[in-house]
Coordinates of C-alpha atoms in Angstrom, one line a residue:
M1 CA 138.9 79.9 120.2
L2 CA 137.7 78.1 123.4
S3 CA 140.4 76.6 125.4
D4 CA 140.6 72.8 125.4
K5 CA 139.4 72.7 128.8
A6 CA 136.4 75.1 128.4
R7 CA 135.2 73.6 124.8
P8 CA 133.6 70.2 126.2
I9 CA 132.0 72.1 129.1
V10 CA 130.4 74.7 127.1
Q11 CA 129.2 72.0 124.5
N12 CA 127.7 70.1 127.3
T13 CA 126.1 72.9 129.1
L14 CA 125.0 75.0 126.2
P15 CA 121.4 73.0 126.0
V16 CA 120.5 73.9 129.6
V17 CA 122.0 77.4 129.2
A18 CA 120.0 77.9 126.2
D19 CA 116.7 76.6 127.7
H20 CA 117.1 79.0 130.3
I21 CA 118.8 82.1 128.7
A22 CA 115.8 84.2 128.3
E23 CA 115.2 84.0 132.2
I24 CA 119.1 84.5 132.8
A25 CA 118.7 87.7 130.6
N26 CA 115.7 89.0 132.7
R27 CA 117.5 88.3 135.8
F28 CA 120.5 90.0 134.7
Y29 CA 119.1 93.1 133.6
A30 CA 116.9 93.5 136.8
H31 CA 120.0 92.8 139.0
M32 CA 122.2 95.2 136.9
F33 CA 119.9 98.1 137.0
A34 CA 119.1 97.6 140.6
E35 CA 122.9 98.3 141.3
H36 CA 123.6 100.7 138.3
P37 CA 120.3 102.6 137.7
E38 CA 122.3 105.3 135.8
F39 CA 122.5 102.4 133.1
Q40 CA 118.8 103.2 132.3
D41 CA 119.7 106.8 131.3
G42 CA 120.7 107.2 127.8
M43 CA 121.9 103.5 127.1
F44 CA 118.9 101.2 127.0
N45 CA 115.6 101.4 125.1
R46 CA 113.1 101.0 128.2
G47 CA 110.2 100.1 125.7
N48 CA 112.3 97.1 124.6
Q49 CA 113.1 96.4 128.1
A50 CA 109.2 96.5 129.1
E51 CA 108.3 94.1 126.5
G52 CA 111.1 91.8 127.0
S53 CA 112.8 92.2 123.6
Q54 CA 116.1 93.5 125.0
S55 CA 116.5 90.3 127.1
K56 CA 115.8 88.1 124.1
A57 CA 118.4 90.3 122.1
L58 CA 121.2 89.6 124.8
A59 CA 120.1 85.8 125.2
G60 CA 120.0 85.3 121.3
S61 CA 123.3 87.1 120.9
V62 CA 125.2 85.0 123.5
A63 CA 123.5 81.8 122.1
V64 CA 124.6 82.6 118.5
F65 CA 128.2 83.3 119.6
A66 CA 128.5 80.4 121.8
T67 CA 127.0 78.1 119.3
R68 CA 129.4 79.3 116.6
L69 CA 132.3 79.0 118.7
L70 CA 131.6 75.2 118.9
S71 CA 130.4 74.6 115.4
H72 CA 132.9 76.9 113.3
P73 CA 136.0 77.2 115.9
P74 CA 138.2 79.3 113.6
R75 CA 135.3 81.7 112.8
I76 CA 133.1 84.1 115.1
P77 CA 129.9 85.7 113.9
E78 CA 131.5 88.7 112.4
R79 CA 128.5 90.3 110.9
L80 CA 126.5 89.9 114.2
L81 CA 129.4 91.4 116.1
T82 CA 129.9 94.4 113.7
R83 CA 126.3 95.4 113.9
I84 CA 126.4 95.2 117.8
A85 CA 129.9 97.2 117.8
H86 CA 128.3 100.0 115.6
K87 CA 125.4 100.1 117.7
H88 CA 127.6 100.2 120.8
A89 CA 129.7 102.8 119.3
S90 CA 126.8 105.3 118.5
L91 CA 125.9 104.8 122.2
G92 CA 129.4 105.6 123.5
I93 CA 129.9 102.2 125.2
R94 CA 133.2 102.1 127.3
P95 CA 135.5 99.2 127.8
D96 CA 135.0 99.3 131.6
Q97 CA 131.5 98.8 131.4
Y98 CA 131.9 95.4 130.1
D99 CA 133.3 94.3 133.6
I100 CA 129.9 95.6 135.1
V101 CA 128.0 93.5 132.5
R102 CA 130.1 90.3 133.2
E103 CA 129.6 90.6 136.8
H104 CA 125.9 90.6 136.7
L105 CA 125.7 88.3 133.9
M106 CA 127.5 85.7 135.7
W107 CA 125.5 86.4 138.8
A108 CA 122.3 85.6 136.9
I109 CA 123.7 82.4 135.3
G110 CA 124.3 81.2 138.9
D111 CA 121.0 82.4 140.2
V112 CA 119.0 80.7 137.5
L113 CA 121.0 77.4 137.2
G114 CA 122.0 77.1 140.9
D115 CA 124.1 74.1 141.8
A116 CA 124.7 73.1 138.1
V117 CA 127.1 76.1 138.0
T118 CA 130.2 74.4 139.4
P119 CA 133.4 76.7 139.4
D120 CA 134.3 74.7 136.0
V121 CA 131.1 75.6 134.4
A122 CA 131.4 79.3 135.5
A123 CA 135.0 79.4 134.2
A124 CA 133.9 78.2 130.9
W125 CA 131.2 80.5 130.4
D126 CA 133.2 83.3 131.5
E127 CA 135.6 82.4 129.1
V128 CA 132.7 82.6 126.4
Y129 CA 131.8 86.1 127.6
W130 CA 135.1 87.5 127.5
L131 CA 135.8 86.3 124.0
M132 CA 132.8 88.0 122.7
A133 CA 133.6 91.0 125.0
Y134 CA 137.0 91.5 123.6
A135 CA 136.0 91.2 120.2
L136 CA 133.5 93.8 120.8
I137 CA 135.9 95.9 122.5
H138 CA 138.5 95.7 119.7
Q139 CA 135.9 96.7 117.2
E140 CA 134.4 99.6 119.2
R141 CA 137.9 100.9 119.8
G142 CA 138.6 100.9 116.0
L143 CA 135.3 102.7 115.4
Y144 CA 136.0 105.4 117.9
S145 CA 139.6 106.0 116.4
A146 CA 138.2 106.2 112.9
R147 CA 135.8 109.1 114.0
G148 CA 138.5 110.6 116.2
V149 CA 136.3 110.5 119.2
T150 CA 136.4 109.0 122.7
P151 CA 133.2 107.3 123.8
E152 CA 132.5 110.6 125.8
R153 CA 132.7 112.7 122.8
V154 CA 130.5 110.9 120.6
W155 CA 127.7 113.1 121.5
R156 CA 126.9 116.6 120.1
Q157 CA 124.2 119.1 120.2
W158 CA 122.1 120.0 117.1
R159 CA 119.2 122.3 116.4
V160 CA 116.0 121.5 114.8
A161 CA 115.9 123.5 111.6
A162 CA 113.0 122.2 110.1
K163 CA 110.4 119.6 110.4
E164 CA 108.7 118.3 107.1
W165 CA 105.8 115.9 107.2
E166 CA 106.4 112.9 104.8
T167 CA 103.2 110.9 105.5
D168 CA 100.7 111.0 108.2
D169 CA 102.9 109.0 110.5
V170 CA 106.6 110.2 109.1
V171 CA 108.0 113.3 109.7
S172 CA 111.6 114.5 108.6
F173 CA 114.0 116.3 110.8
V174 CA 116.4 118.8 109.3
M175 CA 119.2 119.4 112.1
R176 CA 121.7 122.0 111.9
R177 CA 124.8 122.2 114.2
V178 CA 125.1 124.8 117.0
D179 CA 128.7 125.1 117.2
D180 CA 131.9 125.6 115.0
R181 CA 133.3 122.0 115.3
P182 CA 133.8 120.2 112.0
V183 CA 131.0 117.7 111.3
K184 CA 132.0 114.1 111.0
T185 CA 131.0 113.0 107.5
S186 CA 128.7 110.1 107.3
L187 CA 129.2 107.0 104.8
P188 CA 126.1 106.4 102.6
G189 CA 123.8 104.4 104.5
Q190 CA 124.6 105.0 108.2
Y191 CA 122.7 106.2 111.1
V192 CA 123.1 108.4 114.0
T193 CA 121.7 107.6 117.6
L194 CA 119.5 110.4 119.3
L195 CA 119.3 110.8 122.8
A196 CA 115.7 112.3 123.7
T197 CA 115.0 113.5 127.1
M198 CA 111.6 112.2 128.3
P199 CA 109.1 114.0 130.6
D200 CA 110.5 112.0 133.7
G201 CA 114.2 113.3 132.9
V202 CA 115.3 110.0 131.6
R203 CA 117.4 110.0 128.3
Q204 CA 116.2 107.5 125.8
P205 CA 118.4 106.3 122.9
R206 CA 116.9 105.7 119.3
Q207 CA 118.7 105.1 116.0
Y208 CA 117.7 106.7 112.8
S209 CA 119.1 106.3 109.3
L210 CA 120.6 109.5 107.6
T211 CA 118.3 110.2 104.7
R212 CA 120.3 112.8 102.8
A213 CA 124.0 113.3 101.9
D214 CA 126.1 115.5 104.2
D215 CA 126.5 119.2 103.4
G216 CA 128.7 120.1 106.3
E217 CA 126.0 121.9 108.2
H218 CA 122.8 119.7 108.4
R219 CA 121.9 116.1 109.3
Y220 CA 118.6 114.6 108.1
F221 CA 116.5 111.7 109.3
A222 CA 113.1 110.8 109.3
V223 CA 110.9 109.2 112.2
K224 CA 107.7 107.1 112.0
R225 CA 105.3 107.3 114.7
V226 CA 105.0 104.2 116.6
H227 CA 101.4 103.1 117.5
G228 CA 101.4 100.6 120.1
G229 CA 98.6 98.4 118.9
G230 CA 97.3 97.4 122.3
R231 CA 100.9 98.1 123.9
P232 CA 101.9 101.8 124.9
D233 CA 102.9 103.9 122.1
G234 CA 106.5 104.5 121.2
E235 CA 107.3 107.5 123.5
V236 CA 110.2 108.8 121.7
S237 CA 108.6 108.8 118.5
N238 CA 105.5 110.5 119.6
L239 CA 107.4 112.9 121.6
L240 CA 109.5 113.9 118.4
H241 CA 106.2 114.1 116.3
D242 CA 104.3 116.0 119.1
S243 CA 106.5 118.1 121.3
V244 CA 109.7 118.7 119.7
K245 CA 109.8 122.0 117.8
V246 CA 111.8 124.0 115.4
G247 CA 114.5 125.6 117.2
D248 CA 114.8 122.9 120.1
E249 CA 118.1 121.3 120.4
L250 CA 118.7 117.5 120.6
T251 CA 121.6 115.4 121.3
M252 CA 123.0 113.2 118.4
S253 CA 126.0 111.0 118.1
V254 CA 128.3 110.6 115.3
P255 CA 127.2 108.6 112.3
Y256 CA 127.9 104.7 112.6
G257 CA 126.5 101.7 110.7
D258 CA 128.2 98.8 109.0
V259 CA 125.7 98.6 106.1
V260 CA 127.2 101.4 103.6
L261 CA 127.2 101.7 100.0
D262 CA 129.8 99.7 97.9
D263 CA 132.1 101.6 95.8
S264 CA 133.0 98.9 93.4
G265 CA 131.1 100.4 90.4
R266 CA 128.6 97.6 90.3
P267 CA 125.0 97.9 89.5
V268 CA 123.1 98.4 92.6
V269 CA 119.5 97.1 93.9
F270 CA 117.7 98.6 96.9
A271 CA 114.8 96.8 98.3
S272 CA 112.7 98.2 101.1
A273 CA 109.4 98.1 102.8
G274 CA 107.8 101.0 105.0
I275 CA 110.0 103.2 107.0
G276 CA 112.8 100.8 105.9
V277 CA 113.4 103.0 102.9
T278 CA 115.3 105.5 105.0
P279 CA 118.8 104.3 104.4
M280 CA 118.1 103.7 100.9
A281 CA 116.9 107.3 100.5
G282 CA 120.5 108.4 102.2
M283 CA 122.4 106.2 99.7
L284 CA 120.6 107.6 96.8
S285 CA 121.2 111.2 97.7
H286 CA 125.1 110.2 98.0
L287 CA 124.8 108.7 94.6
V288 CA 123.2 112.0 93.2
A289 CA 125.9 114.2 95.2
A290 CA 128.7 112.2 93.5
G291 CA 127.2 112.5 90.0
S292 CA 127.0 108.7 89.7
H293 CA 126.4 106.9 86.6
L294 CA 125.6 103.2 88.3
H295 CA 122.8 101.3 87.1
V296 CA 120.4 101.7 90.1
T297 CA 117.1 99.8 90.7
M298 CA 114.8 100.7 93.4
L299 CA 112.1 98.3 94.8
H300 CA 109.8 99.3 97.5
A301 CA 106.8 97.8 99.3
D302 CA 104.3 99.8 101.2
A303 CA 100.4 99.7 102.2
A304 CA 99.9 102.6 99.5
E305 CA 101.6 105.8 97.8
S306 CA 100.2 107.9 100.7
T307 CA 102.2 105.9 103.2
F308 CA 105.3 105.7 101.1
P309 CA 107.9 107.7 103.2
L310 CA 110.4 110.1 101.3
R311 CA 108.7 109.2 97.9
A312 CA 109.2 112.6 96.2
Q313 CA 112.8 112.8 97.2
I314 CA 113.5 109.4 96.1
A315 CA 111.7 109.9 92.8
D316 CA 113.6 113.2 92.2
D317 CA 117.0 111.8 93.2
L318 CA 116.3 108.7 90.8
A319 CA 115.2 111.0 87.8
R320 CA 118.9 112.5 88.4
L321 CA 120.5 109.2 87.9
P322 CA 120.9 108.3 84.2
K323 CA 120.4 104.5 84.8
S324 CA 117.6 104.2 87.1
A325 CA 114.4 102.2 87.5
L326 CA 111.5 102.4 90.5
Y327 CA 109.1 99.4 90.9
V328 CA 106.5 99.7 93.8
W329 CA 104.1 97.3 95.4
Y330 CA 101.2 98.5 97.3
E331 CA 98.9 96.2 99.4
Q332 CA 95.8 98.5 99.4
D333 CA 95.8 100.8 96.6
Q334 CA 97.8 100.6 93.2
R335 CA 97.2 104.0 92.4
T336 CA 100.4 106.2 91.6
D337 CA 101.5 109.6 90.7
L338 CA 105.1 108.8 90.8
P339 CA 107.2 108.3 87.9
V340 CA 107.6 104.5 88.3
T341 CA 108.9 102.0 86.1
R342 CA 106.1 99.5 87.1
V343 CA 103.5 99.4 90.1
F344 CA 102.3 96.2 91.5
S345 CA 99.4 95.2 94.2
G346 CA 100.4 92.9 97.0
A347 CA 103.6 91.9 98.6
M348 CA 106.9 92.4 96.9
N349 CA 107.7 89.9 94.0
L350 CA 111.1 89.8 92.8
E351 CA 109.9 87.8 89.8
Q352 CA 108.0 90.9 88.5
A353 CA 111.1 93.3 88.5
D354 CA 114.0 93.3 85.8
L355 CA 117.2 93.2 88.2
P356 CA 120.5 93.6 86.7
E357 CA 123.0 91.0 86.7
G358 CA 126.2 91.1 89.0
A359 CA 124.3 93.9 91.3
V360 CA 125.0 94.5 95.2
H361 CA 121.7 94.4 96.9
Y362 CA 120.9 96.4 99.9
L363 CA 117.6 95.5 102.1
C364 CA 115.8 97.1 105.0
G365 CA 112.5 96.7 106.6
P366 CA 111.0 94.3 109.0
L367 CA 112.6 91.1 109.6
P368 CA 110.1 88.7 107.9
F369 CA 110.6 91.0 104.8
L370 CA 114.4 90.9 104.9
Q371 CA 114.3 87.1 105.4
S372 CA 112.0 86.6 102.6
I373 CA 113.6 88.8 100.0
R374 CA 117.1 87.6 101.1
S375 CA 115.8 83.9 100.4
A376 CA 114.3 85.0 97.1
L377 CA 117.6 86.6 95.9
I378 CA 119.5 83.6 96.9
D379 CA 117.1 81.4 95.2
R380 CA 117.8 83.5 91.9
G381 CA 121.6 82.7 92.2
V382 CA 122.7 86.0 94.1
P383 CA 125.7 85.0 96.3
P384 CA 125.1 86.0 100.0
R385 CA 128.0 88.3 100.1
D386 CA 126.4 90.4 97.4
I387 CA 123.5 91.0 99.8
Q388 CA 123.7 93.5 102.7
Y389 CA 120.6 94.3 105.0
E390 CA 120.2 96.9 107.7
V391 CA 118.5 95.6 110.9
F392 CA 117.4 98.0 113.8
G393 CA 116.1 97.2 117.3
P394 CA 116.4 94.2 119.2
D395 CA 115.8 92.0 115.9
L396 CA 119.4 92.5 114.9
W397 CA 120.7 89.3 116.4
Q398 CA 118.0 86.9 114.7
A399 CA 119.0 88.4 111.1
D400 CA 122.3 86.8 111.6
A401 CA 121.2 83.6 113.2
D402 CA 122.0 81.6 110.2

């Protein structure tokens, strides 16, 4: 909780900080990278940096945290912090790096707001920063401990055992371990961070959901090629599609991610759009490996069946689950060769599907899809606690802004 001295100062200055926080974030990153260029190697997505979404993510996260401190003093935005902590752990973030971030963030606040940042204002926002930082450091320490690793030992080399084309724009990677150390078991729904070495030598991190259950030797994930649409194409996805070959080695983290399959024995509903199907595929694979008898309903939206990633694997896994259903929505072509329960045209509409009562719901896809489906579920009377959703990239803070 904020101190009695800091609370009114933060309350009075939050509007002006919020009005300028995007500029503060931009100045912060430029200043920090100038003094610590090593932070650009293996830690930050420079595509997000270039388009400004990384600075928006920082700004949004701080604003959400400060607003929650004021509006709900006994509570902090746990879901937001947990998402960030898991991502940080998958990147090997260290506690000492928070001191560096604090130094440059407070410089940026003073640089942008000038004389408005009195010593008392600076101290109050320093308090906000450390409340957020210590909450993250505490969670990250627990995440490292649970995996039996240190930040430096999050990483491990893996060899590409196979590349399998799922659609014209999606390829699955089968990775095999290259040493004899035990493989850290993933939980159903988790992801790994991959460090890709770019042509200029800079390592770029990206998160990919694991698409199959562990077997002790392999990791499985799928990558969608990112087309720029007027902007630069995704440098990591295109490198993985075009340049990484079978036999090459890649650096990957141990698995992290807070959206994991509930083991309460309740019915399960998966709802995904596009490449958002990947964590669902991983959860289905775990259910099959466990010989599950849960009632499982899979909902998926895509442009057409030809663009539905991992569709053969998913249909096969659902066929092995005795109580399962598959509903699909295609925007361009309603034809299907899959053994679906129903196929529809257009966007996903939950009124067209038979959803089980008392289910736990898992969502993954673009942010507008998540917000639409979550709202529809709540309108149907589903408690928010029974809706989990996976968010990747700089949008993760927006999903929890409410």
